[in-house]
PDB file of C-alpha atoms in Angstrom:
ATOM      1  CA  UNK A   8      -4.195  15.778 -17.612  1.00  0.00           C
ATOM      2  CA  UNK A   9      -4.211  12.081 -16.808  1.00  0.00           C
ATOM      3  CA  UNK A  10      -5.018  10.473 -13.469  1.00  0.00           C
ATOM      4  CA  UNK A  11      -3.436   7.620 -11.548  1.00  0.00           C
ATOM      5  CA  UNK A  12      -5.403   6.209  -8.630  1.00  0.00           C
ATOM      6  CA  UNK A  13      -3.165   4.540  -6.057  1.00  0.00           C
ATOM      7  CA  UNK A  14      -5.393   2.021  -4.275  1.00  0.00           C
ATOM      8  CA  UNK A  15      -4.236   0.202  -1.195  1.00  0.00           C
ATOM      9  CA  UNK A  16      -5.255  -3.456  -0.996  1.00  0.00           C
ATOM     10  CA  UNK A  17      -8.080  -4.601   1.268  1.00  0.00           C
ATOM     11  CA  UNK A  18      -7.474  -5.796   4.801  1.00  0.00           C
ATOM     12  CA  UNK A  19      -5.072  -8.736   4.805  1.00  0.00           C
ATOM     13  CA  UNK A  20      -4.820 -11.552   7.332  1.00  0.00           C
ATOM     14  CA  UNK A  21      -2.794  -9.804  10.040  1.00  0.00           C
ATOM     15  CA  UNK A  22      -1.443 -12.241  12.635  1.00  0.00           C
ATOM     16  CA  UNK A  23      -2.168 -15.301  10.485  1.00  0.00           C
ATOM     17  CA  UNK A  24       0.442 -17.698   9.125  1.00  0.00           C
ATOM     18  CA  UNK A  25      -0.082 -16.215   5.654  1.00  0.00           C
ATOM     19  CA  UNK A  26      -0.575 -12.456   5.671  1.00  0.00           C
ATOM     20  CA  UNK A  27      -0.937 -12.279   1.879  1.00  0.00           C
ATOM     21  CA  UNK A  28      -4.614 -13.286   1.881  1.00  0.00           C
ATOM     22  CA  UNK A  29      -7.557 -10.908   2.107  1.00  0.00           C
ATOM     23  CA  UNK A  30      -9.728 -11.256   5.187  1.00  0.00           C
ATOM     24  CA  UNK A  31     -13.522 -11.354   4.747  1.00  0.00           C
ATOM     25  CA  UNK A  32     -13.509  -7.647   5.597  1.00  0.00           C
ATOM     26  CA  UNK A  33     -10.833  -7.059   2.960  1.00  0.00           C
ATOM     27  CA  UNK A  34     -12.956  -8.737   0.299  1.00  0.00           C
ATOM     28  CA  UNK A  35     -15.964  -6.645   1.299  1.00  0.00           C
ATOM     29  CA  UNK A  36     -13.876  -3.444   1.183  1.00  0.00           C
ATOM     30  CA  UNK A  37     -12.792  -4.261  -2.369  1.00  0.00           C
ATOM     31  CA  UNK A  38     -16.347  -4.964  -3.471  1.00  0.00           C
ATOM     32  CA  UNK A  39     -17.576  -1.704  -1.931  1.00  0.00           C
ATOM     33  CA  UNK A  40     -14.806   0.162  -3.743  1.00  0.00           C
ATOM     34  CA  UNK A  41     -15.753  -1.336  -7.100  1.00  0.00           C
ATOM     35  CA  UNK A  42     -19.436  -0.526  -6.605  1.00  0.00           C
ATOM     36  CA  UNK A  43     -18.564   3.030  -5.594  1.00  0.00           C
ATOM     37  CA  UNK A  44     -16.419   3.573  -8.689  1.00  0.00           C
ATOM     38  CA  UNK A  45     -19.248   2.248 -10.848  1.00  0.00           C
ATOM     39  CA  UNK A  46     -21.750   4.610  -9.211  1.00  0.00           C
ATOM     40  CA  UNK A  47     -19.408   7.518  -9.914  1.00  0.00           C
ATOM     41  CA  UNK A  48     -19.196   6.505 -13.570  1.00  0.00           C
ATOM     42  CA  UNK A  49     -15.434   6.091 -13.319  1.00  0.00           C
ATOM     43  CA  UNK A  50     -13.909   4.841 -16.578  1.00  0.00           C
ATOM     44  CA  UNK A  51     -10.583   3.081 -16.153  1.00  0.00           C
ATOM     45  CA  UNK A  52      -8.322   2.892 -19.187  1.00  0.00           C
ATOM     46  CA  UNK A  53      -5.763   0.668 -17.491  1.00  0.00           C
ATOM     47  CA  UNK A  54      -5.581  -1.306 -14.264  1.00  0.00           C
ATOM     48  CA  UNK A  55      -2.247  -2.430 -12.827  1.00  0.00           C
ATOM     49  CA  UNK A  56      -1.401  -4.450  -9.724  1.00  0.00           C
ATOM     50  CA  UNK A  57       1.683  -5.729  -8.001  1.00  0.00           C
ATOM     51  CA  UNK A  58       2.013  -9.503  -8.069  1.00  0.00           C
ATOM     52  CA  UNK A  59       1.046 -10.062  -4.422  1.00  0.00           C
ATOM     53  CA  UNK A  60      -2.160 -12.033  -3.929  1.00  0.00           C
ATOM     54  CA  UNK A  61      -3.799  -9.440  -1.684  1.00  0.00           C
ATOM     55  CA  UNK A  62      -3.209  -6.749  -4.322  1.00  0.00           C
ATOM     56  CA  UNK A  63      -4.531  -8.852  -7.211  1.00  0.00           C
ATOM     57  CA  UNK A  64      -7.535 -10.111  -5.213  1.00  0.00           C
ATOM     58  CA  UNK A  65      -8.474  -6.534  -4.328  1.00  0.00           C
ATOM     59  CA  UNK A  66      -8.173  -5.468  -7.967  1.00  0.00           C
ATOM     60  CA  UNK A  67     -10.164  -8.386  -9.347  1.00  0.00           C
ATOM     61  CA  UNK A  68     -12.919  -8.005  -6.738  1.00  0.00           C
ATOM     62  CA  UNK A  69     -13.293  -4.307  -7.529  1.00  0.00           C
ATOM     63  CA  UNK A  70     -13.193  -4.897 -11.300  1.00  0.00           C
ATOM     64  CA  UNK A  71     -15.842  -7.595 -10.975  1.00  0.00           C
ATOM     65  CA  UNK A  72     -18.186  -5.084  -9.335  1.00  0.00           C
ATOM     66  CA  UNK A  73     -17.537  -2.564 -12.095  1.00  0.00           C
ATOM     67  CA  UNK A  74     -18.411  -5.143 -14.750  1.00  0.00           C
ATOM     68  CA  UNK A  75     -21.484  -6.310 -12.826  1.00  0.00           C
ATOM     69  CA  UNK A  76     -22.735  -2.723 -12.881  1.00  0.00           C
ATOM     70  CA  UNK A  77     -22.292  -2.551 -16.639  1.00  0.00           C
ATOM     71  CA  UNK A  78     -19.168  -0.401 -16.517  1.00  0.00           C
ATOM     72  CA  UNK A  79     -16.184  -1.135 -18.708  1.00  0.00           C
ATOM     73  CA  UNK A  80     -13.173  -2.518 -16.880  1.00  0.00           C
ATOM     74  CA  UNK A  81      -9.759  -3.231 -18.401  1.00  0.00           C
ATOM     75  CA  UNK A  82      -7.822  -6.465 -18.040  1.00  0.00           C
ATOM     76  CA  UNK A  83      -5.589  -6.484 -14.965  1.00  0.00           C
ATOM     77  CA  UNK A  84      -1.894  -6.011 -15.719  1.00  0.00           C
ATOM     78  CA  UNK A  85       0.862  -7.103 -13.327  1.00  0.00           C
ATOM     79  CA  UNK A  86       3.993  -5.118 -12.481  1.00  0.00           C
ATOM     80  CA  UNK A  87       6.040  -6.261  -9.477  1.00  0.00           C
ATOM     81  CA  UNK A  88       7.380  -2.727  -9.063  1.00  0.00           C
ATOM     82  CA  UNK A  89       4.150  -2.036  -7.159  1.00  0.00           C
ATOM     83  CA  UNK A  90       4.730  -4.806  -4.620  1.00  0.00           C
ATOM     84  CA  UNK A  91       5.106  -3.994  -0.935  1.00  0.00           C
ATOM     85  CA  UNK A  92       8.582  -4.052   0.589  1.00  0.00           C
ATOM     86  CA  UNK A  93       9.402  -7.243   2.458  1.00  0.00           C
ATOM     87  CA  UNK A  94       8.463  -6.293   6.026  1.00  0.00           C
ATOM     88  CA  UNK A  95       9.323  -9.746   7.372  1.00  0.00           C
ATOM     89  CA  UNK A  96      12.826  -9.449   5.931  1.00  0.00           C
ATOM     90  CA  UNK A  97      13.267  -6.018   7.517  1.00  0.00           C
ATOM     91  CA  UNK A  98      12.206  -7.394  10.901  1.00  0.00           C
ATOM     92  CA  UNK A  99      14.462 -10.458  10.662  1.00  0.00           C
ATOM     93  CA  UNK A 100      17.483  -8.416   9.611  1.00  0.00           C
ATOM     94  CA  UNK A 101      17.190  -5.495  12.016  1.00  0.00           C
ATOM     95  CA  UNK A 102      15.556  -6.973  15.100  1.00  0.00           C
ATOM     96  CA  UNK A 103      18.631  -8.710  16.625  1.00  0.00           C
ATOM     97  CA  UNK A 104      20.490  -5.425  17.133  1.00  0.00           C
ATOM     98  CA  UNK A 105      17.422  -3.919  18.830  1.00  0.00           C
ATOM     99  CA  UNK A 106      16.808  -6.673  21.387  1.00  0.00           C
ATOM    100  CA  UNK A 107      19.157  -5.123  23.933  1.00  0.00           C
ATOM    101  CA  UNK A 108      16.888  -2.095  24.276  1.00  0.00           C
ATOM    102  CA  UNK A 109      13.641  -3.968  23.536  1.00  0.00           C
ATOM    103  CA  UNK A 110      13.940  -7.343  25.322  1.00  0.00           C
ATOM    104  CA  UNK A 111      10.232  -8.190  24.812  1.00  0.00           C
ATOM    105  CA  UNK A 112      10.304  -7.425  21.109  1.00  0.00           C
ATOM    106  CA  UNK A 113      10.552 -11.008  19.882  1.00  0.00           C
ATOM    107  CA  UNK A 114       7.554 -12.131  21.951  1.00  0.00           C
ATOM    108  CA  UNK A 115       5.490  -9.144  20.818  1.00  0.00           C
ATOM    109  CA  UNK A 116       6.299  -9.632  17.147  1.00  0.00           C
ATOM    110  CA  UNK A 117       5.519 -13.344  17.317  1.00  0.00           C
ATOM    111  CA  UNK A 118       2.132 -12.563  18.898  1.00  0.00           C
ATOM    112  CA  UNK A 119       1.339  -9.431  16.930  1.00  0.00           C
ATOM    113  CA  UNK A 120      -2.423  -9.985  16.733  1.00  0.00           C
ATOM    114  CA  UNK A 121      -2.765  -9.803  20.516  1.00  0.00           C
ATOM    115  CA  UNK A 122      -0.248  -6.944  20.960  1.00  0.00           C
ATOM    116  CA  UNK A 123      -1.279  -4.595  18.173  1.00  0.00           C
ATOM    117  CA  UNK A 124      -0.236  -1.314  19.789  1.00  0.00           C
ATOM    118  CA  UNK A 125       3.166  -2.619  20.874  1.00  0.00           C
ATOM    119  CA  UNK A 126       3.659  -4.281  17.493  1.00  0.00           C
ATOM    120  CA  UNK A 127       3.039  -0.957  15.755  1.00  0.00           C
ATOM    121  CA  UNK A 128       5.488   0.859  18.036  1.00  0.00           C
ATOM    122  CA  UNK A 129       8.226  -1.710  17.435  1.00  0.00           C
ATOM    123  CA  UNK A 130       7.535  -1.960  13.720  1.00  0.00           C
ATOM    124  CA  UNK A 131       7.727   1.828  13.353  1.00  0.00           C
ATOM    125  CA  UNK A 132      11.050   1.773  15.211  1.00  0.00           C
ATOM    126  CA  UNK A 133      12.425  -0.910  12.884  1.00  0.00           C
ATOM    127  CA  UNK A 134      11.191   0.998   9.832  1.00  0.00           C
ATOM    128  CA  UNK A 135      12.915   4.108  11.163  1.00  0.00           C
ATOM    129  CA  UNK A 136      16.190   2.206  11.215  1.00  0.00           C
ATOM    130  CA  UNK A 137      15.588   0.805   7.742  1.00  0.00           C
ATOM    131  CA  UNK A 138      14.854   4.136   6.057  1.00  0.00           C
ATOM    132  CA  UNK A 139      17.786   5.849   7.788  1.00  0.00           C
ATOM    133  CA  UNK A 140      20.269   3.840   5.720  1.00  0.00           C
ATOM    134  CA  UNK A 141      22.475   3.434   8.791  1.00  0.00           C
ATOM    135  CA  UNK A 142      21.521  -0.208   9.244  1.00  0.00           C
ATOM    136  CA  UNK A 143      21.767  -1.488   5.661  1.00  0.00           C
ATOM    137  CA  UNK A 144      22.360  -5.227   5.756  1.00  0.00           C
ATOM    138  CA  UNK A 145      23.707  -7.553   3.034  1.00  0.00           C
ATOM    139  CA  UNK A 146      20.829  -9.425   1.430  1.00  0.00           C
ATOM    140  CA  UNK A 147      18.195  -6.949   2.620  1.00  0.00           C
ATOM    141  CA  UNK A 148      16.697  -4.576   0.082  1.00  0.00           C
ATOM    142  CA  UNK A 149      17.523  -1.055   1.243  1.00  0.00           C
ATOM    143  CA  UNK A 150      14.973   1.741   1.389  1.00  0.00           C
ATOM    144  CA  UNK A 151      16.889   3.483  -1.403  1.00  0.00           C
ATOM    145  CA  UNK A 152      16.680   0.401  -3.629  1.00  0.00           C
ATOM    146  CA  UNK A 153      12.989  -0.050  -2.854  1.00  0.00           C
ATOM    147  CA  UNK A 154      12.255   3.545  -3.843  1.00  0.00           C
ATOM    148  CA  UNK A 155      14.266   3.099  -7.044  1.00  0.00           C
ATOM    149  CA  UNK A 156      12.234  -0.039  -7.859  1.00  0.00           C
ATOM    150  CA  UNK A 157       8.951   1.828  -7.324  1.00  0.00           C
ATOM    151  CA  UNK A 158      10.225   4.751  -9.405  1.00  0.00           C
ATOM    152  CA  UNK A 159      10.784   2.343 -12.277  1.00  0.00           C
ATOM    153  CA  UNK A 160       7.157   1.236 -12.135  1.00  0.00           C
ATOM    154  CA  UNK A 161       5.907   4.825 -12.143  1.00  0.00           C
ATOM    155  CA  UNK A 162       8.173   5.688 -15.070  1.00  0.00           C
ATOM    156  CA  UNK A 163       6.795   2.757 -17.079  1.00  0.00           C
ATOM    157  CA  UNK A 164       3.231   3.913 -16.424  1.00  0.00           C
ATOM    158  CA  UNK A 165       4.022   7.430 -17.584  1.00  0.00           C
ATOM    159  CA  UNK A 166       5.943   6.312 -20.658  1.00  0.00           C
ATOM    160  CA  UNK A 167       3.033   4.134 -21.817  1.00  0.00           C
ATOM    161  CA  UNK A 168       0.197   6.484 -20.843  1.00  0.00           C
ATOM    162  CA  UNK A 169      -1.837   8.766 -23.047  1.00  0.00           C
ATOM    163  CA  UNK A 170      -2.302  12.288 -21.764  1.00  0.00           C
ATOM    164  CA  UNK A 171      -5.899  11.836 -20.599  1.00  0.00           C
ATOM    165  CA  UNK A 172      -5.884   8.248 -19.382  1.00  0.00           C
ATOM    166  CA  UNK A 173      -7.245   7.160 -16.015  1.00  0.00           C
ATOM    167  CA  UNK A 174      -5.152   4.384 -14.497  1.00  0.00           C
ATOM    168  CA  UNK A 175      -5.801   2.385 -11.332  1.00  0.00           C
ATOM    169  CA  UNK A 176      -2.818   0.915  -9.487  1.00  0.00           C
ATOM    170  CA  UNK A 177      -3.653  -1.638  -6.798  1.00  0.00           C
ATOM    171  CA  UNK A 178      -0.711  -1.668  -4.428  1.00  0.00           C
ATOM    172  CA  UNK A 179       0.324  -1.420  -0.764  1.00  0.00           C
ATOM    173  CA  UNK A 180       0.964   1.162   1.926  1.00  0.00           C
ATOM    174  CA  UNK A 181       4.746   1.117   1.701  1.00  0.00           C
ATOM    175  CA  UNK A 182       4.651   1.549  -2.065  1.00  0.00           C
ATOM    176  CA  UNK A 183       2.270   4.488  -1.761  1.00  0.00           C
ATOM    177  CA  UNK A 184       4.631   5.933   0.844  1.00  0.00           C
ATOM    178  CA  UNK A 185       7.587   5.639  -1.543  1.00  0.00           C
ATOM    179  CA  UNK A 186       5.557   7.393  -4.252  1.00  0.00           C
ATOM    180  CA  UNK A 187       4.580  10.200  -1.862  1.00  0.00           C
ATOM    181  CA  UNK A 188       8.282  10.627  -1.065  1.00  0.00           C
ATOM    182  CA  UNK A 189       9.205  10.701  -4.763  1.00  0.00           C
ATOM    183  CA  UNK A 190       6.451  13.048  -5.899  1.00  0.00           C
ATOM    184  CA  UNK A 191       6.299  15.526  -3.019  1.00  0.00           C
ATOM    185  CA  UNK A 192       9.902  15.267  -1.740  1.00  0.00           C
ATOM    186  CA  UNK A 193       8.548  14.681   1.760  1.00  0.00           C
ATOM    187  CA  UNK A 194      11.281  13.112   3.954  1.00  0.00           C
ATOM    188  CA  UNK A 195      10.940   9.340   4.418  1.00  0.00           C
ATOM    189  CA  UNK A 196      10.277   9.577   8.154  1.00  0.00           C
ATOM    190  CA  UNK A 197       7.392  11.986   7.597  1.00  0.00           C
ATOM    191  CA  UNK A 198       6.113   9.915   4.690  1.00  0.00           C
ATOM    192  CA  UNK A 199       5.860   6.907   6.994  1.00  0.00           C
ATOM    193  CA  UNK A 200       3.926   8.964   9.527  1.00  0.00           C
ATOM    194  CA  UNK A 201       1.353   9.300   6.748  1.00  0.00           C
ATOM    195  CA  UNK A 202       1.725   5.604   5.916  1.00  0.00           C
ATOM    196  CA  UNK A 203       0.267   4.561   9.254  1.00  0.00           C
ATOM    197  CA  UNK A 204      -2.922   6.473   8.347  1.00  0.00           C
ATOM    198  CA  UNK A 205      -3.550   4.823   4.967  1.00  0.00           C
ATOM    199  CA  UNK A 206      -6.892   3.000   5.065  1.00  0.00           C
ATOM    200  CA  UNK A 207      -7.382  -0.316   3.303  1.00  0.00           C
ATOM    201  CA  UNK A 208      -8.828   0.275  -0.227  1.00  0.00           C
ATOM    202  CA  UNK A 209      -8.351   4.029   0.104  1.00  0.00           C
ATOM    203  CA  UNK A 210      -7.583   6.029  -3.023  1.00  0.00           C
ATOM    204  CA  UNK A 211      -4.815   8.569  -3.480  1.00  0.00           C
ATOM    205  CA  UNK A 212      -4.908  10.427  -6.779  1.00  0.00           C
ATOM    206  CA  UNK A 213      -1.947  11.551  -8.858  1.00  0.00           C
ATOM    207  CA  UNK A 214      -2.328  13.907 -11.806  1.00  0.00           C
ATOM    208  CA  UNK A 215       0.165  13.728 -14.630  1.00  0.00           C
ATOM    209  CA  UNK A 216       1.098  15.508 -17.837  1.00  0.00           C
ATOM    210  CA  UNK A 217       3.937  13.794 -19.619  1.00  0.00           C
ATOM    211  CA  UNK A 218       6.562  13.001 -16.984  1.00  0.00           C
ATOM    212  CA  UNK A 219       5.296  15.672 -14.586  1.00  0.00           C
ATOM    213  CA  UNK A 220       3.341  14.235 -11.650  1.00  0.00           C
ATOM    214  CA  UNK A 221       1.596  15.907  -8.718  1.00  0.00           C
ATOM    215  CA  UNK A 222      -0.431  14.685  -5.758  1.00  0.00           C
ATOM    216  CA  UNK A 223      -4.099  15.654  -6.083  1.00  0.00           C
ATOM    217  CA  UNK A 224      -5.629  13.790  -3.129  1.00  0.00           C
ATOM    218  CA  UNK A 225      -4.567  11.368  -0.413  1.00  0.00           C
ATOM    219  CA  UNK A 226      -6.219   8.472   1.430  1.00  0.00           C
ATOM    220  CA  UNK A 227      -9.826   9.046   0.369  1.00  0.00           C
ATOM    221  CA  UNK A 228     -12.085   6.331   1.775  1.00  0.00           C
ATOM    222  CA  UNK A 229     -15.493   7.912   1.408  1.00  0.00           C
ATOM    223  CA  UNK A 230     -16.787   4.661  -0.142  1.00  0.00           C
ATOM    224  CA  UNK A 231     -16.361   3.069   3.284  1.00  0.00           C
ATOM    225  CA  UNK A 232     -17.476   6.068   5.317  1.00  0.00           C
ATOM    226  CA  UNK A 233     -20.785   6.282   3.462  1.00  0.00           C
ATOM    227  CA  UNK A 234     -21.749   2.825   4.706  1.00  0.00           C
ATOM    228  CA  UNK A 235     -21.490   3.993   8.324  1.00  0.00           C
ATOM    229  CA  UNK A 236     -19.870   0.661   9.209  1.00  0.00           C
ATOM    230  CA  UNK A 237     -16.777   1.464  11.317  1.00  0.00           C
ATOM    231  CA  UNK A 238     -15.542  -2.136  11.115  1.00  0.00           C
ATOM    232  CA  UNK A 239     -14.814  -1.602   7.415  1.00  0.00           C
ATOM    233  CA  UNK A 240     -12.273   1.149   8.128  1.00  0.00           C
ATOM    234  CA  UNK A 241      -9.019  -0.706   8.812  1.00  0.00           C
ATOM    235  CA  UNK A 242      -5.335   0.117   8.600  1.00  0.00           C
ATOM    236  CA  UNK A 243      -3.542  -3.222   8.237  1.00  0.00           C
TER     237      UNK A 243
END
């Protein structure tokens, strides 16, 4: 069987003007991941990333550590099917109808870094509306369309893969959630309950034979746990 490692990007710059940049912790997480894979003797046949900067930076930082340790590392390929959904667009489209019941929502979302718990509660509520399909809005990518887009990326991987290849996919939490939904048939709401637990640079492993895919492991972050540095275990 072949293996596909779904790797969430390192910690991004939550609360900053540009979220799509790794924080110093995010860079360190990626380096630790690459060193850990090298120590395990992991041989990657292919490495794919979405086209977001935080995904590519995580991939390149990890690959650099593999090469520095003398391990072979493939050239990074880009496939936008593994991008994250546009969370800002979801918030902008669905927030106005929620302000009647959440009058402080706009202030909280604009100051997310200092209201993390309330931001998460509101964001989860908005995501619940988005995945329900009851609030589909013109110009906003629906959950169904996002899942279809991710499915296309997975299909391309499988069509091009040899039966015993090991492939790393550097992606994001929402994309991993869509893949969990597709592969295990878990309902979207329950899949997003798992989403909130996905650690930055964690690995989830898929096993495949032909077009048949199964989930082998989820959210492993032992490379961070072994360092006994709690500040490296982050979720956003």
